[in-house]
Structures are given as structure tokens and as C-alpha cells.
mmCIF file of C-alpha atoms in Angstrom:
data_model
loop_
_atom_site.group_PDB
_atom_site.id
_atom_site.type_symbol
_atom_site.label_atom_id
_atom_site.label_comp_id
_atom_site.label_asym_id
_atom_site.label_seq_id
_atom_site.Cartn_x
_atom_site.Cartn_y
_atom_site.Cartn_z
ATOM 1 C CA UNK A 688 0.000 0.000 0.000
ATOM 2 C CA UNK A 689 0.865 3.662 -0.487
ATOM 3 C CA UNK A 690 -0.271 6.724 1.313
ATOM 4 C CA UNK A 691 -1.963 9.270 -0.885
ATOM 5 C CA UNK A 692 -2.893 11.832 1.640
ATOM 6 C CA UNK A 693 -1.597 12.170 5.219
ATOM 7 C CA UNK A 694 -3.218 14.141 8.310
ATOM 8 C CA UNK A 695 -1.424 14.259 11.647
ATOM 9 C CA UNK A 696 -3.131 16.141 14.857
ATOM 10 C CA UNK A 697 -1.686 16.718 18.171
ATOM 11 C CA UNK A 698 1.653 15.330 17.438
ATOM 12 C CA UNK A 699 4.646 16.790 19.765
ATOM 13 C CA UNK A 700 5.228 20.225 17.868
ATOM 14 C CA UNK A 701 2.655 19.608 15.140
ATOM 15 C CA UNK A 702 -0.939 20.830 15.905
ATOM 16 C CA UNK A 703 -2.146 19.914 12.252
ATOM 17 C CA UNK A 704 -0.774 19.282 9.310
ATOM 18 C CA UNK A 705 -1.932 17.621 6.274
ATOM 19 C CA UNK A 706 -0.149 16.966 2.593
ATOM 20 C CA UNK A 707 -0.614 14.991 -0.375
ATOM 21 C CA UNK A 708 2.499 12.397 -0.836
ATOM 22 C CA UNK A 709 3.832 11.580 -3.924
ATOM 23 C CA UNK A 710 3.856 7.898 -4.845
ATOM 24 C CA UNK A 711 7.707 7.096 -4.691
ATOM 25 C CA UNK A 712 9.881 9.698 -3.172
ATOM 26 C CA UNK A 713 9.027 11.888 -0.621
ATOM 27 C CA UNK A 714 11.780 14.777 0.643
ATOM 28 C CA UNK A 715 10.589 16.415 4.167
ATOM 29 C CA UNK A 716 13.259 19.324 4.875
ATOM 30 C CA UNK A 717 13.624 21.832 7.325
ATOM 31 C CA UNK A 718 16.096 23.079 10.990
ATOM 32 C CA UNK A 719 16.716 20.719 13.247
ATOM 33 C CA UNK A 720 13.602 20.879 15.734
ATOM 34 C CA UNK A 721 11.210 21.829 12.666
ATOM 35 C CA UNK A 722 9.227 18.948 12.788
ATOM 36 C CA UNK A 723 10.478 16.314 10.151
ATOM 37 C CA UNK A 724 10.995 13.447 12.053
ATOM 38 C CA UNK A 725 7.691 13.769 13.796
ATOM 39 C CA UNK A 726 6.110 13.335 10.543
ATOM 40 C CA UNK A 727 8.179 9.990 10.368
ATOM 41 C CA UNK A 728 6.844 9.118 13.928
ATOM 42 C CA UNK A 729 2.755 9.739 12.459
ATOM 43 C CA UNK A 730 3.529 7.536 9.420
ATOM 44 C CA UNK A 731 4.977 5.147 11.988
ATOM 45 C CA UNK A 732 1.990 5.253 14.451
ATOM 46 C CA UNK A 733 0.120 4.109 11.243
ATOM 47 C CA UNK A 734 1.711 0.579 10.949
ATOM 48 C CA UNK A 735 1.943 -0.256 14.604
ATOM 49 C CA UNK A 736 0.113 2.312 17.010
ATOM 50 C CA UNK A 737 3.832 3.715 18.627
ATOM 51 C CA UNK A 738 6.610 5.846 18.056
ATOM 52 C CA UNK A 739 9.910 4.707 16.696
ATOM 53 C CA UNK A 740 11.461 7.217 19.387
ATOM 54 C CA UNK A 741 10.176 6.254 22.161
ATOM 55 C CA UNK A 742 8.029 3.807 23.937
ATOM 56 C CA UNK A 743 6.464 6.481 26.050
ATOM 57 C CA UNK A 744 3.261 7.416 23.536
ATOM 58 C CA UNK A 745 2.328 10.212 26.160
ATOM 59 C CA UNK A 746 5.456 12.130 25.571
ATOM 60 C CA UNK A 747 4.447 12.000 21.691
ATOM 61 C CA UNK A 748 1.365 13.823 22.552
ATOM 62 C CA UNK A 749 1.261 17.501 22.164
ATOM 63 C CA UNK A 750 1.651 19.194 25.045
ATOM 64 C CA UNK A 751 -2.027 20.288 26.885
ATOM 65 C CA UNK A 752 -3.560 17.620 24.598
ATOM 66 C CA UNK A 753 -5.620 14.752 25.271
ATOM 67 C CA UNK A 754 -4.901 11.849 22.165
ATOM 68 C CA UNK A 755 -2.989 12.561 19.080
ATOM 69 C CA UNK A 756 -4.435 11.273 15.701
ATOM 70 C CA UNK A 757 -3.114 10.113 12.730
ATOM 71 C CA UNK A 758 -4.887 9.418 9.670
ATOM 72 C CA UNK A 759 -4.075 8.206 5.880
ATOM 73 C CA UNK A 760 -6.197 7.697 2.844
ATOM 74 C CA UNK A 761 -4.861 4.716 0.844
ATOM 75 C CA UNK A 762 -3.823 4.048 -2.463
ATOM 76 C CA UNK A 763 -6.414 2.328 -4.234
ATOM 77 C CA UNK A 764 -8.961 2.811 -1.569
ATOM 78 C CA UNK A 765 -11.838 5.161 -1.618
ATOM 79 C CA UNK A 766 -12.124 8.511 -0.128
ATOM 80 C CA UNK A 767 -13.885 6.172 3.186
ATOM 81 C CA UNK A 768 -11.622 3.657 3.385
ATOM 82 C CA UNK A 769 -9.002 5.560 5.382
ATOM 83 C CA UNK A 770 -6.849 4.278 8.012
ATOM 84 C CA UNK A 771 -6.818 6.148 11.035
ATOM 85 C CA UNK A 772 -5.196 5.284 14.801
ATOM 86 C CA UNK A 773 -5.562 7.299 17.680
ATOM 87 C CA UNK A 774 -3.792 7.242 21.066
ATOM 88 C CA UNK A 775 -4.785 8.697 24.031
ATOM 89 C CA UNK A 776 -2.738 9.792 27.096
ATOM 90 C CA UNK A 777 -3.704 6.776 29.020
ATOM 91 C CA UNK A 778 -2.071 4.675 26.368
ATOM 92 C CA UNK A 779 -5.539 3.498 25.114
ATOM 93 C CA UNK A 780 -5.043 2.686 21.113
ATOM 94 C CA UNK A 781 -7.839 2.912 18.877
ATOM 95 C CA UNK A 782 -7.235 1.795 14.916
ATOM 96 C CA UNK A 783 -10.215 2.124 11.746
ATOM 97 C CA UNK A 784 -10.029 0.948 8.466
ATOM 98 C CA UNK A 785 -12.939 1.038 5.763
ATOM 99 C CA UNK A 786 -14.962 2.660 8.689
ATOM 100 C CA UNK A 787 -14.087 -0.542 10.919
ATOM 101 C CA UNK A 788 -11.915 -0.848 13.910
ATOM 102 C CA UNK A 789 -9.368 -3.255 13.916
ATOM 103 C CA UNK A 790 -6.617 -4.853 16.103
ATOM 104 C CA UNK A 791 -2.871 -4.159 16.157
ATOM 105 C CA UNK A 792 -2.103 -7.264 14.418
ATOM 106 C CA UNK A 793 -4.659 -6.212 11.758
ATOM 107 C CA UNK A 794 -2.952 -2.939 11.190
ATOM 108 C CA UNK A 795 0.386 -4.102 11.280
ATOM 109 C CA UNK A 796 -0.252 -6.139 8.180
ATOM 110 C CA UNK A 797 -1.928 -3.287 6.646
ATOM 111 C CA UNK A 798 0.992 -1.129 5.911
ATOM 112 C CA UNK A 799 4.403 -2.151 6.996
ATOM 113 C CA UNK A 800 7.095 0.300 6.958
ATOM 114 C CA UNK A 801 10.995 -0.427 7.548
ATOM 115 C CA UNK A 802 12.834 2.762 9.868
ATOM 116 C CA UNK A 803 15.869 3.642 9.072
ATOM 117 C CA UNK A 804 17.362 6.289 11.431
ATOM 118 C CA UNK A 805 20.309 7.152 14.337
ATOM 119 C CA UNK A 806 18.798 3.995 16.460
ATOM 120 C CA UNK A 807 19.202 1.104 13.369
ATOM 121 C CA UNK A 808 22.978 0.954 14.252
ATOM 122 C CA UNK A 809 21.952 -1.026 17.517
ATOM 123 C CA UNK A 810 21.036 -3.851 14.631
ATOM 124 C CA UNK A 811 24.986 -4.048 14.783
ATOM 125 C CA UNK A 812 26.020 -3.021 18.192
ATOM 126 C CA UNK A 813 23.174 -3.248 19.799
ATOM 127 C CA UNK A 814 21.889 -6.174 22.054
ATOM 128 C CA UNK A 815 20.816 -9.327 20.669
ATOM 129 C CA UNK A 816 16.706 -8.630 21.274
ATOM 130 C CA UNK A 817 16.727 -5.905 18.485
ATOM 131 C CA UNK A 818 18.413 -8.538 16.430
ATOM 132 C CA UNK A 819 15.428 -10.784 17.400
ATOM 133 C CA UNK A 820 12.870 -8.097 16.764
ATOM 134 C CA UNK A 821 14.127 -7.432 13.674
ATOM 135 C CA UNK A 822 13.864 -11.324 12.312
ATOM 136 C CA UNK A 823 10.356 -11.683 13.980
ATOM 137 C CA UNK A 824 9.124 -8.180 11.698
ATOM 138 C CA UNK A 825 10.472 -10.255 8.680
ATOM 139 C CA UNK A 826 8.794 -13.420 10.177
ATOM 140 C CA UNK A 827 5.117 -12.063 10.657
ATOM 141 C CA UNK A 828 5.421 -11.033 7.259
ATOM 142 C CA UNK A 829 6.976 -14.365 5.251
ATOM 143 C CA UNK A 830 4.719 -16.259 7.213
ATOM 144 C CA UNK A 831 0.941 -16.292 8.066
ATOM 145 C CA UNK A 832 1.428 -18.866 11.143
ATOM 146 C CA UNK A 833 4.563 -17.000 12.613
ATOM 147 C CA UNK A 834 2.428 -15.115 15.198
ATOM 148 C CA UNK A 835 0.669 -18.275 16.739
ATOM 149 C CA UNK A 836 4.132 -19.752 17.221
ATOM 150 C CA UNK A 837 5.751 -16.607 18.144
ATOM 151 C CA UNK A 838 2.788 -16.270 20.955
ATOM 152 C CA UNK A 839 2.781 -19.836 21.601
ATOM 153 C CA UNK A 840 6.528 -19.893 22.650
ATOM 154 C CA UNK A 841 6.305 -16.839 24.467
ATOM 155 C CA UNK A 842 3.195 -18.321 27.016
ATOM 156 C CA UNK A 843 5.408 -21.528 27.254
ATOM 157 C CA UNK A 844 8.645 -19.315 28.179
ATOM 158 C CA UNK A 845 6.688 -17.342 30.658
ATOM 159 C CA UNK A 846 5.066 -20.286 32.394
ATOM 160 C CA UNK A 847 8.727 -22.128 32.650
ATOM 161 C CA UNK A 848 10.347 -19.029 34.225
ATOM 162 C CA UNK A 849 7.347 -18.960 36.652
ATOM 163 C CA UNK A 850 7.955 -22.777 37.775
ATOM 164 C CA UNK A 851 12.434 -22.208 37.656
ATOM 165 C CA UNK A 852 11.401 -19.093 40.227
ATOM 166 C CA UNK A 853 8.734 -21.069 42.136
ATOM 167 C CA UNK A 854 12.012 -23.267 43.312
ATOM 168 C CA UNK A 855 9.859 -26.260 44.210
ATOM 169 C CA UNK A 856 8.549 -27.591 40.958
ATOM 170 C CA UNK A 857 6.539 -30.893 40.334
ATOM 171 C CA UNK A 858 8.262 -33.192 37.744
ATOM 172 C CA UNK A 859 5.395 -33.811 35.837
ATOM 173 C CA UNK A 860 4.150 -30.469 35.826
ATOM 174 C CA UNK A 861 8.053 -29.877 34.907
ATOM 175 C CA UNK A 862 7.914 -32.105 31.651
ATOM 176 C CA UNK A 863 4.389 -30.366 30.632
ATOM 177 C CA UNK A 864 5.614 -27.537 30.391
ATOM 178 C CA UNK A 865 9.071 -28.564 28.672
ATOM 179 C CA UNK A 866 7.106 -30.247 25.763
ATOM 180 C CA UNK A 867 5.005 -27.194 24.983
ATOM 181 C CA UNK A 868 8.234 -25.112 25.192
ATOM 182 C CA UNK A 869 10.078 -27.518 23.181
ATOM 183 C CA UNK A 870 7.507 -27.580 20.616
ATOM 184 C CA UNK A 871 7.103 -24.152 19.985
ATOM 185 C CA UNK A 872 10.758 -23.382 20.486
ATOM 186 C CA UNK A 873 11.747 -25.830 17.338
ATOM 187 C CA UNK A 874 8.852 -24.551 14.807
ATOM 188 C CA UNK A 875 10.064 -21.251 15.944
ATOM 189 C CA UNK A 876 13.224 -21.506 15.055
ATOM 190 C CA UNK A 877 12.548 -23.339 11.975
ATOM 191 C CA UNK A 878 10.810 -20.069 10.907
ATOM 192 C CA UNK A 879 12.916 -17.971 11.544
ATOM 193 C CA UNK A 880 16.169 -19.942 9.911
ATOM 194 C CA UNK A 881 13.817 -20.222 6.745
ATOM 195 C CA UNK A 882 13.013 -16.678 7.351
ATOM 196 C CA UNK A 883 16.701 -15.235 7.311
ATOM 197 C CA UNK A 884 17.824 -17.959 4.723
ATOM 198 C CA UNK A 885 15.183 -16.381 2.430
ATOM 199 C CA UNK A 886 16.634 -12.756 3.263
ATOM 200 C CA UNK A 887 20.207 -13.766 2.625
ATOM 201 C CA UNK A 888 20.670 -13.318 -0.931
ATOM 202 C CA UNK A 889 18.534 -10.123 -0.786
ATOM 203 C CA UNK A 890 20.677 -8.923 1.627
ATOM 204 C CA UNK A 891 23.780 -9.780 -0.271
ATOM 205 C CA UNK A 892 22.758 -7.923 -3.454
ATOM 206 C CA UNK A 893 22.227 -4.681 -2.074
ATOM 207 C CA UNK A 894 24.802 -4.528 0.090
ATOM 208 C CA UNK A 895 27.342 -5.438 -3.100
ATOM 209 C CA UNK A 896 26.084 -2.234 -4.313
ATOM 210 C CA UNK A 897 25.553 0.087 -1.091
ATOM 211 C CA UNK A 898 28.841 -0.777 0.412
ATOM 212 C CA UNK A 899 30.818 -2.414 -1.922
ATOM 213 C CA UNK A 900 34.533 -2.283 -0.268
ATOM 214 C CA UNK A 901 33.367 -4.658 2.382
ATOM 215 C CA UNK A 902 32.006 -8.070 2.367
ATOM 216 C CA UNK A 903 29.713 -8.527 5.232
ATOM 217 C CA UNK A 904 28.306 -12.294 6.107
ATOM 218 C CA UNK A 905 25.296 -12.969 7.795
ATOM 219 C CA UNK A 906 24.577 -15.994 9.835
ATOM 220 C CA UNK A 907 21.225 -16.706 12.109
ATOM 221 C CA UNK A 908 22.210 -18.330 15.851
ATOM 222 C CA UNK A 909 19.241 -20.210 17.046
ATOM 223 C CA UNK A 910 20.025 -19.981 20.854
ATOM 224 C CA UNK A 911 21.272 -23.718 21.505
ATOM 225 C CA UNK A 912 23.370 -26.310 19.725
ATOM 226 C CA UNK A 913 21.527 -27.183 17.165
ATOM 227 C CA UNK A 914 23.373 -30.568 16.866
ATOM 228 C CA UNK A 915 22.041 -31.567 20.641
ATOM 229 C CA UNK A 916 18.686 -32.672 21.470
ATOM 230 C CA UNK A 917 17.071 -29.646 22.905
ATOM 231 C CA UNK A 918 15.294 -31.627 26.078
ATOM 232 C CA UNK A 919 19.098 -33.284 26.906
ATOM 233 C CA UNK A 920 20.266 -29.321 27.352
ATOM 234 C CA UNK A 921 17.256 -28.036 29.243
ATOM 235 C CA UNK A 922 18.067 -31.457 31.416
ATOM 236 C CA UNK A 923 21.718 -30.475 31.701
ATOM 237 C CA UNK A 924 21.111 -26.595 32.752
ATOM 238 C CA UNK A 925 18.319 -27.399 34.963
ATOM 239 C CA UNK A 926 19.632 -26.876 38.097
ATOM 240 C CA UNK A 927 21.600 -23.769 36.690
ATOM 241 C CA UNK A 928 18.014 -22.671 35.372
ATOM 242 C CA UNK A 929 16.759 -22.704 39.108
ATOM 243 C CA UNK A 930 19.573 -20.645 40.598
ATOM 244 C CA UNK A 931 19.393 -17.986 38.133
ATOM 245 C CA UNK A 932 15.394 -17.925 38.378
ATOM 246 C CA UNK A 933 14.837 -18.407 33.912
ATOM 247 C CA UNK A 934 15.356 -20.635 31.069
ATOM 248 C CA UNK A 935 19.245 -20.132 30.142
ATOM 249 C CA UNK A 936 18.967 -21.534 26.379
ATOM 250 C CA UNK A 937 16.386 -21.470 23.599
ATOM 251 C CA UNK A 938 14.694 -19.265 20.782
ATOM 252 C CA UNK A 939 14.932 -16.172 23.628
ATOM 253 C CA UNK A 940 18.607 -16.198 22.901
ATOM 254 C CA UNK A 941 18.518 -16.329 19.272
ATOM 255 C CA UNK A 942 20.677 -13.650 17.285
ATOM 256 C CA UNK A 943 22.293 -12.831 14.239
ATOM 257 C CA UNK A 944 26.155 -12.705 14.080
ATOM 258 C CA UNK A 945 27.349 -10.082 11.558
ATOM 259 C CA UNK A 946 31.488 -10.513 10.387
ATOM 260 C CA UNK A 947 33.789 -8.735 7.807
ATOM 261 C CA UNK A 948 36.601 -11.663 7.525
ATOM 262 C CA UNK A 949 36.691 -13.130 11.251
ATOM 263 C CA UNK A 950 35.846 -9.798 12.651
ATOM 264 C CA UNK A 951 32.802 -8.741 14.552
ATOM 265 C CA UNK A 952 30.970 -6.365 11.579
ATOM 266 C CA UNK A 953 30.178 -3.366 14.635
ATOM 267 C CA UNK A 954 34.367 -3.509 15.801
ATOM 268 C CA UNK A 955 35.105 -3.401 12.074
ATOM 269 C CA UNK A 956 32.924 -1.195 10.077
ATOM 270 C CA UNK A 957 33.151 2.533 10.194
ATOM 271 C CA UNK A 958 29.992 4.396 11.268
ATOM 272 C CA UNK A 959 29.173 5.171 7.780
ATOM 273 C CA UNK A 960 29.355 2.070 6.495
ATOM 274 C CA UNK A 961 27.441 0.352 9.548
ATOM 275 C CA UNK A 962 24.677 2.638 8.275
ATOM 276 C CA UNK A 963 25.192 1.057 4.994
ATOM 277 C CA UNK A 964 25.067 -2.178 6.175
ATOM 278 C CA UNK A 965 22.340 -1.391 8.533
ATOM 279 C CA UNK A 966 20.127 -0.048 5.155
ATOM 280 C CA UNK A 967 20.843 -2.844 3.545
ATOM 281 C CA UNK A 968 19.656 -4.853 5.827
ATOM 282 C CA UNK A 969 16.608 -2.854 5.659
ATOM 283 C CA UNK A 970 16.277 -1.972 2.034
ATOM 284 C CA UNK A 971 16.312 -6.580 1.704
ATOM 285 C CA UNK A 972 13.752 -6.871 3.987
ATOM 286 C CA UNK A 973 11.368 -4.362 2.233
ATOM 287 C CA UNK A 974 12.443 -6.325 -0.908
ATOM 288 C CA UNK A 975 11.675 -9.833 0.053
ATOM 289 C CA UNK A 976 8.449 -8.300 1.661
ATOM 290 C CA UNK A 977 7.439 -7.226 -2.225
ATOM 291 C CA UNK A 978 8.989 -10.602 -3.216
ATOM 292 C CA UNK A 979 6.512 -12.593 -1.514
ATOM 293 C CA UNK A 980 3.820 -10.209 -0.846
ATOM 294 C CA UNK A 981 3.169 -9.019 -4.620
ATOM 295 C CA UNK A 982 3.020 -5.449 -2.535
ATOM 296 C CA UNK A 983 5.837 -3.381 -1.380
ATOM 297 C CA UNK A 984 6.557 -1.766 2.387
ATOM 298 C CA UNK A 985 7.195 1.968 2.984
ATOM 299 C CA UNK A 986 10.529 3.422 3.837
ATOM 300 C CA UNK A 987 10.974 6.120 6.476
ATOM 301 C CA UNK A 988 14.419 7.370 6.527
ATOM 302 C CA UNK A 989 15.356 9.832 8.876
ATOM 303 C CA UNK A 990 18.379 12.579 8.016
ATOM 304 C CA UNK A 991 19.509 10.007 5.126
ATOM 305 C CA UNK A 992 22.649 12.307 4.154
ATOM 306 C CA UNK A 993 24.453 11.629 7.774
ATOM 307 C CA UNK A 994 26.965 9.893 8.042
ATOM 308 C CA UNK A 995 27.465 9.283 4.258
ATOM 309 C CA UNK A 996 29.733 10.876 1.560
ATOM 310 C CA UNK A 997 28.576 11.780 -1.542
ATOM 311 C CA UNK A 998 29.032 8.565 -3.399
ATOM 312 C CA UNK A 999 27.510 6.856 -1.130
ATOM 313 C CA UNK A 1000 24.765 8.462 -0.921
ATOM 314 C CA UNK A 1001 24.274 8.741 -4.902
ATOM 315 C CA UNK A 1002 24.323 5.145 -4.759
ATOM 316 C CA UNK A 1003 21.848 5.002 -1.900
ATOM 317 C CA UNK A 1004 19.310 7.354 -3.415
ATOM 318 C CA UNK A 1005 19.925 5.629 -6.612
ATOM 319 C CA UNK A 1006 18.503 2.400 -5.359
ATOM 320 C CA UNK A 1007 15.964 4.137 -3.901
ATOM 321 C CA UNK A 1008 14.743 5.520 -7.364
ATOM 322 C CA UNK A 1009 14.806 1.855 -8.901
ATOM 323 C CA UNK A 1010 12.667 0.318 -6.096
ATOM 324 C CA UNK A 1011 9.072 -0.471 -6.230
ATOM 325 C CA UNK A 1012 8.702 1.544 -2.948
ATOM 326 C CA UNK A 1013 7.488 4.850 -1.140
ATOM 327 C CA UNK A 1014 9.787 6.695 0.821
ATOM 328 C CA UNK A 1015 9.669 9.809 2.941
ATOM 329 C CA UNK A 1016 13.129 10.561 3.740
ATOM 330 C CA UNK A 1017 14.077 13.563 5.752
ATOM 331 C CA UNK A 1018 17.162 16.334 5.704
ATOM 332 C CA UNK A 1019 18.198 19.726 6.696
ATOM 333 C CA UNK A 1020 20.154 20.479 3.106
ATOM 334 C CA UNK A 1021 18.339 18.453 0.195
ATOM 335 C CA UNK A 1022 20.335 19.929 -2.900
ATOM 336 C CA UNK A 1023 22.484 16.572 -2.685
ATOM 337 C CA UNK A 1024 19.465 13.821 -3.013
ATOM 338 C CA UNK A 1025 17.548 16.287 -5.569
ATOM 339 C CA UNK A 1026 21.038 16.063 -7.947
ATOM 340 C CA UNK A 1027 20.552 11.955 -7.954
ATOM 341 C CA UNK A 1028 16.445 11.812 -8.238
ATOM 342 C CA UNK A 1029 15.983 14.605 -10.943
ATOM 343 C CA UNK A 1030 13.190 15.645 -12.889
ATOM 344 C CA UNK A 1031 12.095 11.952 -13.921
ATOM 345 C CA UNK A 1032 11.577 10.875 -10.473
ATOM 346 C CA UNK A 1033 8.239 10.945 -9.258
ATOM 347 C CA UNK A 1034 8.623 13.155 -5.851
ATOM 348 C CA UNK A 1035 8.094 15.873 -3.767
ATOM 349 C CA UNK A 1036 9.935 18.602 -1.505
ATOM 350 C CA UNK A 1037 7.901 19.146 1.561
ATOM 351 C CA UNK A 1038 9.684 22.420 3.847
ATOM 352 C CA UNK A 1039 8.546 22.390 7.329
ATOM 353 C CA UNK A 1040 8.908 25.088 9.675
ATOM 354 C CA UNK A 1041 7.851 25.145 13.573
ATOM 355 C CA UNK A 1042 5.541 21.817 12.805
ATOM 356 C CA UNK A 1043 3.426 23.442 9.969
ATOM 357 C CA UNK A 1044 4.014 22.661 6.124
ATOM 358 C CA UNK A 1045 5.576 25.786 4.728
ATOM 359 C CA UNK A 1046 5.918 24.555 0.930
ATOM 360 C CA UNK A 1047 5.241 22.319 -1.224
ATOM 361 C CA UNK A 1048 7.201 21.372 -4.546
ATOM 362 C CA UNK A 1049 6.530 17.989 -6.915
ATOM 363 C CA UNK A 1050 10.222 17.306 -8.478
ATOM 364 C CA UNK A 1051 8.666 18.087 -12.190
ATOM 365 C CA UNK A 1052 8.165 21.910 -11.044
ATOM 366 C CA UNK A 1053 12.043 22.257 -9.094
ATOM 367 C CA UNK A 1054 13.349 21.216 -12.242
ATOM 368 C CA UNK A 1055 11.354 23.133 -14.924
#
């Protein structure tokens, strides 16, 4: 899906606002402290119901306000079939589309978008759950049973921690609750391997052209020795599970190692090409999304020219131009982007100023 029209309401410096996006490329320029990422965060709140920024919705909320709202009409869709989400300060979430409300697993299906900002370089150097996060986004996506695993394994996880903290734990309650974990923890994992085996070559192709001095490889840990029966090592930590009060091994440990030669990718990479790497692995998940969905996701890219010299960034706004995607990408300086894109690019140059769109400019009338 595509947006055609956004309206935003009530979010941080942004009382209302409300554009018409172009279809592909999307420019949103301004100071630092205009506004422009808070546009990103209202797209965002679109696909999931939360900021990128933070986990705290009420700090999103304008000041003195009660709920922000964010609202899209679709691509495709008629004028009614909008998709709207508001959130309230309470942290009450409401979500419509075609006039009905739906769930957050509903509207995360609806229009997936891939961030790409200061925070994706914890992908690299970050700790292993935002590696985990980012394989179950790809997950939910490649495959329609993912989520009842993914939930499945998470009840089973909770209710073995519960028992290793009890202390005092009945063995045939014990080996209930290791089959269900077992069982979910396998299928789990078997989704996910297939999930980043799929993404591999993807992932591989665009980084050969994004950051071509460097080869980076890409391997999926599940959490355990795969070669050992996964009941024989829950057997052998057990008592080391009961001291430490949770399950020591499993899909909850899963990660994705990242080298360049022998070398851990985040000790070896400079911080512009982690960003590279980090887009790439990005820019392949969108792809494989389009691959398999017939659809493609929507890229939010926040202050795309840091961190990146010029070639680079030709290159990345290059690929960009040859994808089957919309972007909104913001910038203080966009005279460096609007050099690769041109005339022939279907975009716009959106100035904002103090949270209100100041002007508006479709890349056919900058360049005429």
C-alpha cells in the first residue's frame, strides 16, 4: 500500500498538518527541531500504534492535549476507506479501516514500513533482542502462522520461568511444560532460519552495491546447539536454570552474528558504512516483503545524508529511485538527493517550519 494523503493532529510540535504524498519519493526538509521526524513518527503510528522514538506514547502527545491522531487515505482505496489510529494519554489505542476498527495485528499487516534512522545501528552493536525483533518483523510477514508460534513460545517461556522461580517444581508439571516449550521453540526456530535464509541473498545484493569495499556475512544463531537434542540441554542446565530464576537456552537467545573476515561487523565497520550495512539490511527486507507479498513496504528514513559521503549516498538514493517503494526521507540540506532523483523521479519537496508545512514542490516543477 501507499499513502496518498496524510493528516497528523496533536503530534509533539505539530498541531495539524496535512499533505498529499507523492507515490515514490518523498523529501521532508527543514532546521533541526522543525518537525520532520515527527512526521516519520505519524507515518509510523500508522503501521503499529507507537513511536519509533520512544516507547512512552504520552510524551508523543502535544503538550495540553488529550490523544494525538493520525490518519491516511490509501492508495487504491476510496475517499472512506481511510486508516486512522488514535492514542490517548492513558495509552488506550484505537485503529479504523474502511470505517471498521481493527486490532494491532490487523494494522500491522496493513501497511508495513521499515525505519531507518540514528537507532538502526543497535542492529549491529546493539543487544541481541533488536536482532530478534528485527527477524520476527520479517517473520510475521513471510509467514501467516509466525504469530501463533511466536505467541505460543512466548506463554510456554513465561510459564517455565514462573515454575524455575517457584524453586519447588513438580516433575510432571516440569515435563508439561518442557514439551510445549520444546515444541514451539523448534517450529520457531525453523521459521525464523527459513526466514533469514530467504533474506540472505537479498541482503547480499544490495549490500554489493551500497557498500561495496566490504564483504559482510550474515549468519542466524538459534540460541542452543543445534546438533544436541534440545530436552538433553534443558536437562543439563536445569539446576543452573533454578539458581538464576529463567530458562538459560532457547529461541529467547537467538541472534544474528554479523562478520567482515573473522571480525565482529560493529568492531570493524566505520559508522558510515554500519549505516550502509544497517540499510541494507533494511532496504532486503522491504524487498523480500514485495517478493513474496506481490506489494511493497514503505521506507521512512530519517536525516539520510548523515553519516554518508557523496558517493555513497548517490548510490543510496539511486537504489531508492529503482525500487518499487514509497519513501519519505528527511534532511536539513536536500540539494544533494535532488542532484541523484531529478526531474524523472516521481517526488516531492515538503519544507517544514515550527511543525506546519511551509511549501510544497513535486520534483517536475524544481526542475522546470
Amino acid at each position: 500500500m501507499r499513502i496518498k494523503r496524510l493528516q497528523l493532529s496533536n503530534l509533539r510540535s505539530i498541531q495539524s498538518l496535512a499533505f498529499d504524498a507523492s507515490a515514490d519519493i518523498n523529501i521532508i526538509h527543514g532546521q533541526n527541531g522543525s518537525g520532520k521526524t515527527s512526521i516519520l513518527e505519524g507515518l509510523h503510528f500508522l503501521s503499529v500504534a507507537r513511536s519509533f522514538r520512544t516507547h512512552q506514547s504520552r510524551y508523543v502527545i502535544s503538550e495540553g492535549q488529550q490523544q494525538l491522531t493520525c490518519f491516511a487515505k490509501i492508495e487504491g482505496e476510496s475517499d472512506s476507506g481511510g486508516l486512522g489510529v488514535e492514542r490517548t494519554q492513558q495509552g488506550d489505542v484505537r485503529a479504523r479501516f474502511r470505517g471498521e476498527e481493527i486490532d494491532l495485528t490487523a494494522l500491522a499487516g496493513l501497511v508495513p514500513m521499515q525505519v531507518i534512522d540514528s537507532e538502526s545501528f543497535t542492529l549491529l552493536d546493539g543487544s541481541p533482542s533488536v536482532r530478534r525483533q528485527f527477524i520476527d518483523w520479517g517473520g510475521f510477514h513471510h509467514s501467516t502462522g509466525f504469530i501463533s508460534v511466536w505467541r505460543g513460545f512466548q506463554r510456554a517461556l513465561k510459564q517455565r520461568n514462573s515454575l524455575l522461580k517457584r524453586g519447588n517444581i513438580d516433575r510432571s508439571l516440569r515435563e508439561v511444560w518442557d514439551r510445549e516449550f520444546i515444541l514451539h521453540a523448534e517450529r520457531l526456530t525453523e521459521l525464523r532460519s527459513a526466514y533469514v535464509d530467504a533474506l540472505l541473498p537479498h541482503f547480499t545484493g544490495i549490500a554489493e552495491q551500497l557498500v561495496r569495499e566490504v564483504v559482510t556475512d550474515l549468519r542466524f544463531s538459534p540460541g542452543w546447539d543445534k546438533d544436541q537434542d534440545l530436552q538433553t540441554l534443558l536437562n543439563e542446565s536445569f539446576e543452573r536454570d533454578m539458581r538464576q530464576g529463567f530458562t538459560s537456552l532457547g529461541p529467547q537467545r537467538a541472534d544474528l552474528k554479523f562478520k567482515v573476515g573473522s571480525r565482529s561487523a560493529a568492531e570493524h565497520l566505520s559508522r558510515g558504512q554500519k549505516k550502509l550495512v544497517v540499510s541494507a539490511l533494511k532496504l532486503a527486507q522491504g524487498q523480500l516483503y514485495e517478493a513474496t507479498r506481490g506489494h511493497s513496504c514503505i521506507y521512512l528514513i530519517d536525516d539520510l545524508p548523515a553519516e554518508l559521503d557523496k558517493e555513497h549516498l548517490a548510490t543510496f538514493c539511486s537504489f531508492l529511485k529503482q525500487s518499487n517503494s514509497q519513501s519519505f526521507v528527511t534532511c536539513v540540506e536536500p540539494s544533494s538527493m535532488l542532484e541523484v532523483w531529478g526531474a524523472t523521479t516521481d517526488g516531492a519537496l515538503l519544507n517544514v517550519d515550527s511543525g506546519q508545512l511551509t511549501a510544497k514542490q513535486t520534483f517536475g516543477e524544481i526542475y522546470e
